[in-house]
Coordinates of C-alpha atoms in Angstrom, one line a residue:
Chain A
X1 CA 29.4 53.9 0.2
X2 CA 33.0 53.5 1.4
X3 CA 34.4 56.4 3.3
X4 CA 38.1 56.9 3.4
X5 CA 39.9 56.9 6.8
X6 CA 40.2 60.4 8.0
X7 CA 42.3 62.0 10.7
X8 CA 40.6 64.3 13.2
X9 CA 42.0 67.8 13.0
X10 CA 43.8 68.9 16.1
X11 CA 41.8 71.7 17.7
X12 CA 43.6 71.7 21.0
X13 CA 45.8 74.6 19.9
X14 CA 42.8 76.6 18.7
X15 CA 40.9 75.9 22.0
X16 CA 43.8 77.1 24.1
X17 CA 44.9 80.1 22.0
X18 CA 41.7 81.4 20.4
X19 CA 38.8 80.2 22.4
X20 CA 40.1 80.7 25.9
X21 CA 38.2 83.9 26.8
X22 CA 35.5 83.0 29.3
X23 CA 33.7 86.2 28.4
X24 CA 33.1 85.0 24.8
X25 CA 30.8 82.2 25.5
X26 CA 27.1 81.8 24.7
X27 CA 24.6 79.4 26.3
X28 CA 21.6 78.4 24.2
X29 CA 18.5 76.7 25.4
X30 CA 17.1 73.9 23.4
X31 CA 15.3 75.5 20.4
X32 CA 17.1 78.8 20.6
X33 CA 18.3 80.2 17.4
X34 CA 22.0 81.2 17.1
X35 CA 21.9 82.5 13.5
X36 CA 19.3 83.4 11.0
X37 CA 19.7 83.7 7.2
X38 CA 20.9 87.1 6.2
X39 CA 22.0 88.0 9.7
X40 CA 25.4 89.6 10.0
X41 CA 27.9 87.4 11.7
X42 CA 31.4 88.2 12.7
X43 CA 32.0 85.2 14.9
X44 CA 33.4 81.8 14.4
X45 CA 31.8 79.5 16.9
X46 CA 33.1 76.4 18.5
X47 CA 30.7 74.0 20.2
X48 CA 31.8 73.2 23.7
X49 CA 28.8 71.0 24.5
X50 CA 25.4 70.2 23.0
X51 CA 24.2 70.1 19.4
X52 CA 23.5 72.7 16.7
X53 CA 21.6 72.1 13.5
X54 CA 21.8 74.3 10.4
X55 CA 19.1 74.3 7.8
X56 CA 17.8 76.4 4.9
X57 CA 14.1 76.8 4.1
X58 CA 12.8 76.7 0.6
X59 CA 9.8 78.7 -0.9
X60 CA 7.4 76.1 0.2
X61 CA 8.6 76.3 3.8
X62 CA 10.3 72.9 3.6
X63 CA 13.5 72.7 5.7
X64 CA 16.7 71.1 4.4
X65 CA 19.2 70.2 6.9
X66 CA 22.8 71.3 6.0
X67 CA 24.7 70.3 9.1
X68 CA 24.2 68.7 12.4
X69 CA 27.2 69.5 14.6
X70 CA 28.3 68.5 18.1
X71 CA 31.1 69.2 20.5
X72 CA 34.4 70.4 19.1
X73 CA 32.9 71.4 15.8
X74 CA 32.9 74.8 14.3
X75 CA 29.9 76.9 13.2
X76 CA 29.7 80.1 11.1
X77 CA 32.8 79.6 9.0
X78 CA 31.2 80.8 5.9
X79 CA 29.8 84.1 7.2
X80 CA 33.0 84.6 9.3
X81 CA 35.3 84.4 6.4
X82 CA 33.1 85.8 3.6
X83 CA 33.5 89.5 3.0
X84 CA 29.7 90.1 3.4
X85 CA 29.6 88.3 6.7
X86 CA 26.1 87.1 6.2
X87 CA 24.8 83.8 7.5
X88 CA 23.0 81.7 4.8
X89 CA 21.3 79.3 7.1
X90 CA 19.3 79.1 10.3
X91 CA 21.3 77.6 13.1
X92 CA 19.3 76.3 16.0
X93 CA 20.2 74.4 19.2
X94 CA 18.8 70.9 19.3
X95 CA 19.6 70.6 23.0
X96 CA 21.0 73.0 25.6
X97 CA 24.3 74.0 24.0
X98 CA 27.3 76.1 25.0
X99 CA 29.5 77.7 22.3
X100 CA 32.7 79.7 22.5
X101 CA 33.5 82.2 19.8
X102 CA 36.3 84.1 18.2
X103 CA 35.3 87.5 16.8
X104 CA 36.6 88.9 13.6
X105 CA 38.3 91.8 15.2
X106 CA 40.4 89.6 17.4
X107 CA 41.1 87.4 14.4
X108 CA 42.4 90.3 12.5
X109 CA 44.8 91.3 15.2
X110 CA 46.1 87.8 15.7
X111 CA 49.5 86.7 14.3
X112 CA 48.5 85.3 10.9
X113 CA 50.4 82.1 10.8
X114 CA 49.4 80.2 14.0
X115 CA 45.7 80.6 13.5
X116 CA 45.5 79.9 9.8
X117 CA 47.6 76.9 10.0
X118 CA 45.3 75.4 12.6
X119 CA 42.0 76.5 11.3
X120 CA 42.6 75.3 7.7
X121 CA 42.4 71.6 8.5
X122 CA 39.3 72.3 10.6
X123 CA 37.5 74.1 7.8
X124 CA 38.5 71.4 5.3
X125 CA 37.1 68.8 7.7
X126 CA 33.9 70.7 8.0
X127 CA 33.5 70.9 4.3
X128 CA 34.2 67.2 4.0
X129 CA 31.6 66.3 6.7
X130 CA 29.0 68.5 5.1
X131 CA 29.6 66.9 1.7
X132 CA 29.3 63.5 3.3
X133 CA 26.0 64.4 4.9
X134 CA 24.8 65.8 1.6
X135 CA 25.6 62.5 -0.1
X136 CA 23.9 60.6 2.7
X137 CA 20.9 62.8 2.3
X138 CA 20.9 62.2 -1.4
X139 CA 20.9 58.5 -1.0
X140 CA 18.1 58.6 1.5
X141 CA 16.1 60.8 -0.7
X142 CA 16.6 58.5 -3.6
X143 CA 15.4 55.6 -1.5
X144 CA 12.4 57.6 -0.2
X145 CA 11.4 58.5 -3.8
X146 CA 11.7 54.8 -4.8
X147 CA 9.5 53.8 -1.9
X148 CA 7.0 56.6 -2.8
X149 CA 6.8 55.4 -6.4
X150 CA 6.2 51.9 -5.1
X151 CA 3.5 53.1 -2.7
X152 CA 1.9 55.1 -5.4
X153 CA 1.9 52.2 -7.7
X154 CA 0.3 50.1 -5.1
X155 CA -2.3 52.7 -4.3
X156 CA -3.3 53.2 -7.9
X157 CA -3.4 49.5 -8.6
X158 CA -5.4 49.1 -5.4
X159 CA -8.0 51.6 -6.4
X160 CA -8.3 50.3 -9.9
X161 CA -8.4 46.7 -8.7
X162 CA -11.1 47.5 -6.2
X163 CA -13.2 49.1 -8.9
X164 CA -12.8 46.1 -11.2
X165 CA -13.3 43.7 -8.4
X166 CA -16.6 45.4 -7.4
X167 CA -18.0 45.1 -10.9
X168 CA -16.9 41.5 -11.3
X169 CA -18.0 40.6 -7.9
X170 CA -21.6 41.4 -8.8
X171 CA -21.4 39.3 -12.0
X172 CA -19.8 36.4 -10.2
X173 CA -22.4 36.6 -7.5
X174 CA -25.2 36.2 -10.0
X175 CA -23.5 33.2 -11.6
X176 CA -22.8 31.6 -8.2
X177 CA -26.2 32.0 -6.7
X178 CA -28.0 31.0 -10.0
X179 CA -25.9 27.9 -10.3
X180 CA -26.6 27.0 -6.7
X181 CA -30.3 27.5 -7.4
X182 CA -30.2 25.5 -10.5
X183 CA -28.3 22.7 -8.8
X184 CA -30.9 22.5 -6.0
X185 CA -33.8 22.6 -8.5
X186 CA -32.3 19.9 -10.7
X187 CA -31.5 17.7 -7.8
X188 CA -35.0 17.9 -6.5
X189 CA -36.6 17.3 -9.9
X190 CA -34.3 14.5 -10.9
X191 CA -35.0 12.9 -7.5
X192 CA -38.7 13.0 -8.4
X193 CA -38.6 12.2 -12.1
X194 CA -35.6 10.1 -12.9
X195 CA -34.4 6.7 -11.8
X196 CA -32.7 6.4 -8.4
X197 CA -29.5 5.5 -10.2
X198 CA -29.7 8.5 -12.5
X199 CA -30.2 10.6 -9.4
X200 CA -27.2 9.0 -7.7
X201 CA -25.0 9.7 -10.7
X202 CA -26.2 13.3 -10.8
X203 CA -25.4 13.9 -7.1
X204 CA -22.0 12.2 -7.6
X205 CA -21.2 14.7 -10.4
X206 CA -22.3 17.6 -8.3
X207 CA -20.3 16.6 -5.3
X208 CA -17.1 15.3 -6.8
X209 CA -17.0 16.5 -10.3
X210 CA -14.8 14.6 -12.7
X211 CA -11.6 14.4 -10.6
X212 CA -9.7 11.5 -12.1
X213 CA -6.5 12.3 -14.0
X214 CA -6.7 12.0 -17.7
X215 CA -4.3 9.1 -17.7
X216 CA -6.4 7.2 -15.1
X217 CA -9.5 7.9 -17.2
X218 CA -7.7 6.4 -20.2
X219 CA -6.8 3.3 -18.2
X220 CA -10.3 2.8 -16.8
X221 CA -11.7 3.4 -20.3
X222 CA -9.7 0.7 -21.8
X223 CA -10.8 -1.7 -19.0
X224 CA -14.4 -0.8 -19.6
X225 CA -14.1 -1.4 -23.3
X226 CA -12.5 -4.8 -22.8
X227 CA -15.2 -5.9 -20.4
X228 CA -18.4 -4.4 -21.8
X229 CA -19.8 -3.8 -25.2
X230 CA -19.6 0.0 -25.3
X231 CA -18.1 2.6 -27.6
X232 CA -15.1 4.6 -26.8
X233 CA -16.8 7.9 -26.1
X234 CA -19.3 6.2 -23.8
X235 CA -16.5 4.3 -22.1
X236 CA -14.6 7.5 -21.5
X237 CA -17.6 9.2 -20.0
X238 CA -18.2 6.2 -17.8
X239 CA -14.6 6.2 -16.7
X240 CA -14.9 9.8 -15.7
X241 CA -17.6 8.9 -13.2
X242 CA -15.2 7.0 -11.0
X243 CA -17.9 4.4 -10.1
X244 CA -17.4 1.3 -8.1
X245 CA -17.6 -2.0 -10.1
X246 CA -21.1 -2.8 -8.9
X247 CA -22.7 0.5 -9.7
X248 CA -20.9 0.5 -13.1
X249 CA -22.3 -2.9 -13.9
X250 CA -25.8 -1.9 -12.8
X251 CA -25.6 1.2 -14.9
X252 CA -24.5 -0.6 -18.0
X253 CA -27.1 -3.3 -17.5
X254 CA -30.0 -0.9 -16.9
X255 CA -28.9 1.7 -19.3
X256 CA -28.2 -0.5 -22.3
X257 CA -29.5 1.6 -25.2
X258 CA -29.9 4.6 -23.0
X259 CA -26.4 4.9 -21.6
X260 CA -25.6 8.1 -23.4
X261 CA -28.7 9.6 -21.7
X262 CA -27.7 8.3 -18.3
X263 CA -24.3 9.8 -18.6
X264 CA -25.8 13.2 -19.1
X265 CA -26.8 13.2 -15.5
X266 CA -23.2 12.9 -14.4
X267 CA -22.1 15.4 -17.0
X268 CA -24.6 18.0 -15.9
X269 CA -23.8 17.3 -12.3
X270 CA -20.1 17.8 -12.8
X271 CA -20.6 20.9 -14.9
X272 CA -22.5 22.3 -12.0
X273 CA -19.7 21.2 -9.7
X274 CA -17.2 23.1 -11.9
X275 CA -19.4 26.2 -11.8
X276 CA -19.2 26.1 -8.1
X277 CA -15.4 25.6 -8.0
X278 CA -14.8 28.3 -10.6
X279 CA -17.1 30.9 -9.0
X280 CA -15.6 30.2 -5.6
X281 CA -12.1 30.6 -7.0
X282 CA -13.2 33.8 -8.8
X283 CA -14.6 35.2 -5.5
X284 CA -11.4 34.3 -3.7
X285 CA -9.4 36.1 -6.3
X286 CA -11.6 39.1 -6.1
X287 CA -11.4 39.2 -2.3
X288 CA -7.6 39.3 -2.6
X289 CA -7.8 42.0 -5.1
X290 CA -10.1 44.1 -3.0
X291 CA -7.9 43.7 0.1
X292 CA -5.3 45.8 -1.9
X293 CA -7.5 48.7 -2.3
X294 CA -9.7 48.4 0.7
X295 CA -9.3 50.5 3.9
X296 CA -8.7 48.6 7.0
X297 CA -11.7 47.1 8.7
X298 CA -12.1 46.3 12.3
X299 CA -10.2 47.6 15.3
X300 CA -6.8 46.1 16.3
X301 CA -6.7 44.3 19.6
X302 CA -4.3 42.0 21.4
X303 CA -4.2 38.8 19.5
X304 CA -2.6 35.6 20.7
X305 CA 0.1 34.9 18.2
X306 CA 0.2 31.2 18.5
X307 CA -3.5 31.0 18.3
X308 CA -3.6 32.9 15.1
X309 CA -1.0 30.6 13.5
X310 CA -3.0 27.6 14.7
X311 CA -6.1 29.1 13.1
X312 CA -4.3 29.5 9.8
X313 CA -3.1 26.0 9.9
X314 CA -6.6 24.7 10.4
X315 CA -7.8 26.8 7.5
X316 CA -5.1 25.2 5.3
X317 CA -5.7 21.7 6.6
X318 CA -6.6 20.3 3.2
X319 CA -3.6 21.5 1.3
X320 CA -1.3 20.5 4.2
X321 CA -2.2 16.8 3.9
X322 CA 1.2 15.8 2.5
X323 CA 3.3 18.3 4.3
X324 CA 4.9 17.9 7.7
X325 CA 4.3 21.1 9.8
X326 CA 6.6 21.8 12.7
X327 CA 5.5 24.7 14.9
X328 CA 7.6 26.0 17.8
X329 CA 6.0 29.2 18.9
X330 CA 6.3 30.5 22.4
X331 CA 3.1 30.8 24.5
X332 CA 1.9 34.1 25.9
X333 CA 2.9 36.3 23.0
X334 CA 0.4 38.9 21.8
X335 CA 0.4 41.2 18.8
X336 CA -1.8 44.2 18.6
X337 CA -3.5 43.7 15.2
X338 CA -6.7 42.9 13.5
X339 CA -7.0 39.1 13.9
X340 CA -8.0 38.6 10.3
X341 CA -4.9 40.4 9.1
X342 CA -2.6 38.1 11.1
X343 CA -4.4 35.0 9.8
X344 CA -4.0 36.4 6.3
X345 CA -0.3 36.8 6.7
X346 CA 0.3 33.3 7.9
X347 CA -2.2 31.7 5.4
X348 CA -0.5 33.5 2.5
X349 CA 3.0 32.6 3.5
X350 CA 2.3 29.0 4.4
X351 CA 0.2 28.5 1.3
X352 CA 3.0 29.8 -0.9
X353 CA 5.4 27.4 0.7
X354 CA 3.2 24.4 0.3
X355 CA 2.2 25.2 -3.3
X356 CA 5.8 25.7 -4.4
X357 CA 6.7 22.3 -2.9
X358 CA 3.7 20.7 -4.5
X359 CA 4.5 22.1 -7.9
X360 CA 8.1 20.9 -7.4
X361 CA 7.0 17.5 -6.0
X362 CA 9.4 18.0 -3.2
X363 CA 10.0 14.8 -1.3
X364 CA 9.4 15.0 2.5
X365 CA 7.9 18.4 2.2
X366 CA 8.2 20.3 5.4
X367 CA 7.1 23.7 6.8
X368 CA 8.6 25.1 9.9
X369 CA 7.2 27.9 12.0
X370 CA 9.6 29.2 14.7
X371 CA 9.4 32.3 16.9
X372 CA 11.9 34.2 19.0
X373 CA 11.6 37.5 20.8
X374 CA 14.2 40.3 20.7
X375 CA 13.9 43.9 21.9
X376 CA 10.1 44.0 22.0
X377 CA 9.8 42.4 18.6
X378 CA 8.7 38.9 17.8
X379 CA 10.5 37.3 14.9
X380 CA 8.5 34.6 13.2
X381 CA 10.4 32.5 10.6
X382 CA 8.3 30.4 8.2
X383 CA 10.6 28.1 6.3
X384 CA 10.2 25.3 3.8
X385 CA 12.5 22.8 2.1
X386 CA 11.1 23.4 -1.4
X387 CA 12.8 24.5 -4.6
X388 CA 13.4 28.1 -3.5
X389 CA 12.4 31.3 -5.1
X390 CA 13.6 31.5 -8.7
X391 CA 16.6 33.8 -9.0
X392 CA 15.0 36.0 -11.6
X393 CA 12.1 37.1 -9.4
X394 CA 13.9 37.1 -6.0
X395 CA 14.3 40.8 -6.0
X396 CA 10.8 41.6 -6.9
X397 CA 8.7 39.1 -4.9
X398 CA 7.0 41.9 -2.9
X399 CA 5.9 43.7 -6.0
X400 CA 2.5 43.1 -7.5
X401 CA 2.2 40.9 -10.6
X402 CA 5.1 38.6 -9.7
X403 CA 4.0 35.0 -9.5
X404 CA 5.4 31.5 -9.9
X405 CA 2.1 29.8 -10.0
X406 CA 0.9 28.9 -13.4
X407 CA -1.7 26.5 -14.6
X408 CA -4.8 25.3 -12.9
X409 CA -7.6 27.4 -11.4
X410 CA -5.3 28.2 -8.5
X411 CA -3.0 30.4 -10.7
X412 CA -1.3 33.2 -8.9
X413 CA -2.4 36.7 -9.1
X414 CA 0.9 37.9 -7.8
X415 CA -0.9 39.8 -5.1
X416 CA -0.3 37.6 -2.1
X417 CA 3.1 38.9 -0.9
X418 CA 2.5 42.6 -1.7
X419 CA -0.7 42.3 0.5
X420 CA 1.3 40.5 3.2
X421 CA 4.0 43.2 3.2
X422 CA 1.4 46.0 3.2
X423 CA -0.3 44.5 6.3
X424 CA 3.0 43.9 8.2
X425 CA 4.4 47.3 7.5
X426 CA 1.1 48.8 8.4
X427 CA 1.7 47.4 11.9
X428 CA 5.2 48.8 12.0
X429 CA 6.8 45.4 11.3
X430 CA 9.1 44.1 8.6
X431 CA 9.2 41.1 6.3
X432 CA 12.3 39.7 4.6
X433 CA 13.0 36.6 2.6
X434 CA 16.0 34.4 2.1
X435 CA 15.9 31.6 -0.4
X436 CA 18.1 28.9 -1.9
X437 CA 17.0 25.6 -3.3
X438 CA 16.1 23.4 -0.3
X439 CA 15.5 26.3 2.2
X440 CA 13.3 29.3 1.8
X441 CA 12.7 31.5 4.9
X442 CA 10.3 34.3 5.4
X443 CA 11.2 36.4 8.4
X444 CA 8.5 38.5 9.9
X445 CA 9.1 40.9 12.7
X446 CA 6.2 42.4 14.6
X447 CA 5.8 44.4 17.8
X448 CA 5.0 42.0 20.6
X449 CA 3.6 42.0 24.1
X450 CA 4.8 39.2 26.3
X451 CA 2.4 38.0 29.0
X452 CA 3.4 35.4 31.4
X453 CA 0.7 33.3 32.9
Chain B
X1 CA -9.2 1.7 -41.4
X2 CA -7.4 4.6 -39.8
X3 CA -9.3 6.1 -36.9
X4 CA -9.0 9.9 -36.4
X5 CA -8.1 11.5 -33.1
X6 CA -8.4 14.9 -31.6
X7 CA -6.0 15.3 -28.8
X8 CA -6.6 18.1 -26.2
X9 CA -3.9 19.2 -23.8
X10 CA -5.0 21.3 -20.9
X11 CA -3.8 21.1 -17.3
X12 CA -6.9 22.6 -15.7
X13 CA -9.5 19.8 -15.4
X14 CA -12.5 22.1 -15.5
X15 CA -11.3 23.8 -18.7
X16 CA -10.4 20.4 -20.2
X17 CA -13.9 19.1 -19.6
X18 CA -15.4 22.3 -21.1
X19 CA -13.3 22.0 -24.3
X20 CA -14.1 18.4 -24.8
X21 CA -17.8 19.0 -24.1
X22 CA -17.7 21.6 -26.8
X23 CA -16.1 19.2 -29.2
X24 CA -18.3 16.3 -28.4
X25 CA -20.1 16.7 -31.7
X26 CA -16.9 15.4 -33.4
X27 CA -17.2 12.1 -31.6
X28 CA -19.5 10.9 -34.3
X29 CA -16.5 10.2 -36.4
X30 CA -13.5 11.0 -34.3
X31 CA -12.0 10.0 -31.0
X32 CA -11.2 12.6 -28.3
X33 CA -8.2 12.1 -26.1
X34 CA -7.8 14.3 -23.1
X35 CA -4.4 15.0 -21.5
X36 CA -3.3 17.2 -18.6
X37 CA 0.4 17.4 -19.4
X38 CA 2.6 17.7 -22.4
X39 CA 4.6 14.5 -21.7
X40 CA 1.3 12.6 -21.4
X41 CA 0.1 13.9 -24.7
X42 CA 3.3 12.8 -26.4
X43 CA 2.9 9.3 -25.1
X44 CA -0.8 9.2 -26.1
X45 CA 0.0 10.4 -29.6
X46 CA 2.7 7.8 -30.0
X47 CA 0.3 5.1 -28.9
X48 CA -2.3 6.4 -31.4
X49 CA 0.3 6.1 -34.1
X50 CA 1.3 2.6 -33.0
X51 CA -2.3 1.5 -33.3
X52 CA -2.1 2.6 -36.9
X53 CA -4.5 5.6 -36.2
X54 CA -4.0 9.3 -36.9
X55 CA -3.7 12.4 -34.8
X56 CA -5.7 14.8 -36.9
X57 CA -5.9 17.8 -34.6
X58 CA -3.9 18.7 -31.5
X59 CA -5.2 21.4 -29.3
X60 CA -3.0 22.6 -26.6
X61 CA -3.0 25.2 -23.8
X62 CA 0.3 27.1 -23.4
X63 CA 0.9 27.7 -19.7
X64 CA 1.0 24.4 -17.9
X65 CA 3.1 22.9 -15.2
X66 CA 6.0 20.9 -16.7
X67 CA 6.1 21.4 -20.4
X68 CA 4.5 24.5 -21.8
X69 CA 2.4 24.3 -25.0
X70 CA 5.2 25.8 -27.1
X71 CA 7.7 23.4 -25.6
X72 CA 5.4 20.5 -26.5
X73 CA 4.9 21.7 -30.0
X74 CA 8.6 22.3 -30.4
X75 CA 9.4 18.8 -29.0
X76 CA 7.1 17.0 -31.4
X77 CA 8.1 19.0 -34.4
X78 CA 9.3 16.6 -37.1
X79 CA 8.1 13.5 -35.2
X80 CA 6.4 11.1 -37.7
X81 CA 3.3 10.6 -35.6
X82 CA 2.3 14.2 -35.9
X83 CA 3.7 14.9 -39.4
X84 CA 0.3 16.0 -40.8
X85 CA -1.4 16.9 -37.6
X86 CA -3.1 20.3 -37.4
X87 CA -2.1 22.2 -34.4
X88 CA -4.2 24.7 -32.4
X89 CA -3.0 26.8 -29.5
X90 CA -5.8 27.6 -27.1
X91 CA -4.6 30.0 -24.4
X92 CA -5.4 33.1 -22.4
X93 CA -2.1 34.0 -20.7
X94 CA 0.4 34.0 -23.5
X95 CA 2.8 36.9 -23.9
X96 CA 3.7 38.4 -27.2
X97 CA 6.9 36.4 -27.2
X98 CA 5.1 33.2 -26.5
X99 CA 2.8 33.8 -29.4
X100 CA 5.7 34.5 -31.7
X101 CA 7.4 31.3 -30.6
X102 CA 4.2 29.3 -31.0
X103 CA 4.1 30.3 -34.6
X104 CA 7.8 30.2 -35.4
X105 CA 8.9 27.2 -33.3
X106 CA 5.7 25.4 -32.8
X107 CA 4.3 25.9 -36.3
X108 CA 0.7 26.2 -35.2
X109 CA -2.1 26.4 -37.6
X110 CA -4.4 28.4 -35.5
X111 CA -4.3 30.5 -32.3
X112 CA -7.4 30.7 -30.3
X113 CA -7.7 33.0 -27.3
X114 CA -9.4 32.1 -24.0
X115 CA -12.2 32.4 -23.2
X116 CA -13.1 30.8 -26.5
X117 CA -16.4 30.8 -28.4
X118 CA -17.8 27.4 -29.0
X119 CA -18.9 28.2 -32.5
X120 CA -15.5 29.5 -33.4
X121 CA -13.7 26.6 -31.8
X122 CA -15.8 24.0 -33.6
X123 CA -15.6 25.8 -36.9
X124 CA -11.8 26.0 -36.7
X125 CA -11.5 22.3 -35.7
X126 CA -13.9 21.3 -38.5
X127 CA -11.9 23.2 -41.1
X128 CA -8.6 21.8 -39.9
X129 CA -10.0 18.3 -39.8
X130 CA -11.3 18.7 -43.3
X131 CA -7.9 19.8 -44.4
X132 CA -6.2 17.0 -42.6
X133 CA -8.5 14.4 -44.3
X134 CA -8.1 15.9 -47.7
X135 CA -4.3 16.3 -47.5
X136 CA -3.8 12.8 -46.1
X137 CA -5.5 11.3 -49.2
X138 CA -8.0 9.3 -47.2
X139 CA -11.3 8.4 -48.6
X140 CA -13.1 11.6 -47.6
X141 CA -16.5 10.5 -48.9
X142 CA -17.1 8.4 -45.7
X143 CA -16.8 11.7 -43.7
X144 CA -18.7 13.8 -46.2
X145 CA -21.5 14.9 -43.8
X146 CA -19.0 16.1 -41.2
X147 CA -16.7 18.1 -43.3
X148 CA -16.4 21.8 -43.8
X149 CA -18.3 22.4 -47.1
X150 CA -16.4 25.5 -48.3
X151 CA -13.1 23.9 -47.7
X152 CA -14.2 20.8 -49.5
X153 CA -15.6 22.8 -52.4
X154 CA -12.4 24.7 -52.7
X155 CA -10.4 21.5 -52.8
X156 CA -12.6 19.8 -55.3
X157 CA -12.8 22.8 -57.6
X158 CA -9.2 23.8 -57.2

């Protein structure tokens, strides 16, 4: 909010002519009360040094600050000029304070013009300042309410999510362990009862699944049809297996009339593979969801910042294959936190960066992690040269349910950044983002301890 | 003779495999083509057309990287190679607006929600295949055993 330029009222005259009586001074210790609501007041106070705060208290005992005044400011104007002479607020010294005062009797005997002419700008100024502070208060309150709504939303979502996650977790657990059991059992039995080739094919399916792209499969299928005497659907299934030429030949030769049956071993294997992938993904999603609602686990301790980032990078090794990672983080920086929390922060942010670049097919994809220390806080910047955060979600990236990730099992839940933010603010830190195409930066600030070896 | 094709578009490999496993019964008289992207599907369908074959049914997911399902359907609308093709949208994450667009812009014949039921999916595909064959004026008798009987009956008696 823009505040117009304002001229300070001249109180020199008032000081010299109305507040010059050394008898009419009061010293207040910190915490001492100058006025209480309802109290009769016939004095107009001028603060010589220190600070006074005025507040009113509502029925629930909550205090609302009305003014916060320092040297050369006046107190008690309302009760002084009002015909009832009653104070409406509590005025208390925030520090040792000295005030001078003018009493009503003296005021009445004073030549009218001099005083009024000088006090009027002072009073207007006081009113102006109070109005300003009220406005400020209003803005702050508005922001606080907004934050509260957000926090409440997160808490409700968290609780609900944790409940759902718990239920689903049991169901997924059953699917996961049963499919593992079934895989083991089948592998053993196929090893005993089927041909070695069939067993190989089964294991291949379990381990790799069908991972070729559909266009590659189409290409290999056409090749198989041109070379061997097989139908299109058999050829497609053979293509999916991604076999080397020799194994393929062997299979077609041995299989002959039985090829469709042989293929089943691969299909069953790759279905089990997909079970495994899907249940892992589901469990991962559920874990993220539960983090939202779960209370903190483990006790915070001093964690080596660089080490925690390195740990995260090693967890992400697989998806970082085509990305250049530059890390310039000072040694000897420690953050008091739960080590898992820190890793979760870095993993989430780095993963977001890499996934956005993969989806965008950014050439020369790069992630940079830089640190700097200022005023007891470490600032970690994680940046990427990807497509940037879409304009339409820029404002809401830290809110739940906002995601750019569509398609594939790795679809976004839109919970990553809210969780990251929750963790960081939980440690008294902050996280901000800046983004334009070609440069996206997440700036994290955390309290830090510097230890020099 | 015109070969019949069912084209499936789904970016998620595991789901794609599951759909085509469920539809494998149709391979007795139809070819299945699997695609992971809209652009790829358009190319595949053009090729099918160039071979002199027919895309009888197109099944597409909606939310995919690159082209969405609705975008794909809108893009191929009016193309000669899919003139008579029956279109199914198979999706789990579509919004209300997406659904409306799929119907209005993409002119889909059926909308199936994920997770799908195998019986329902195969029944829908069978019905649409039957309609396609009957409407295209092909010799349906060669496919008799695979066709949806109520649809066929209605056609013959109507």
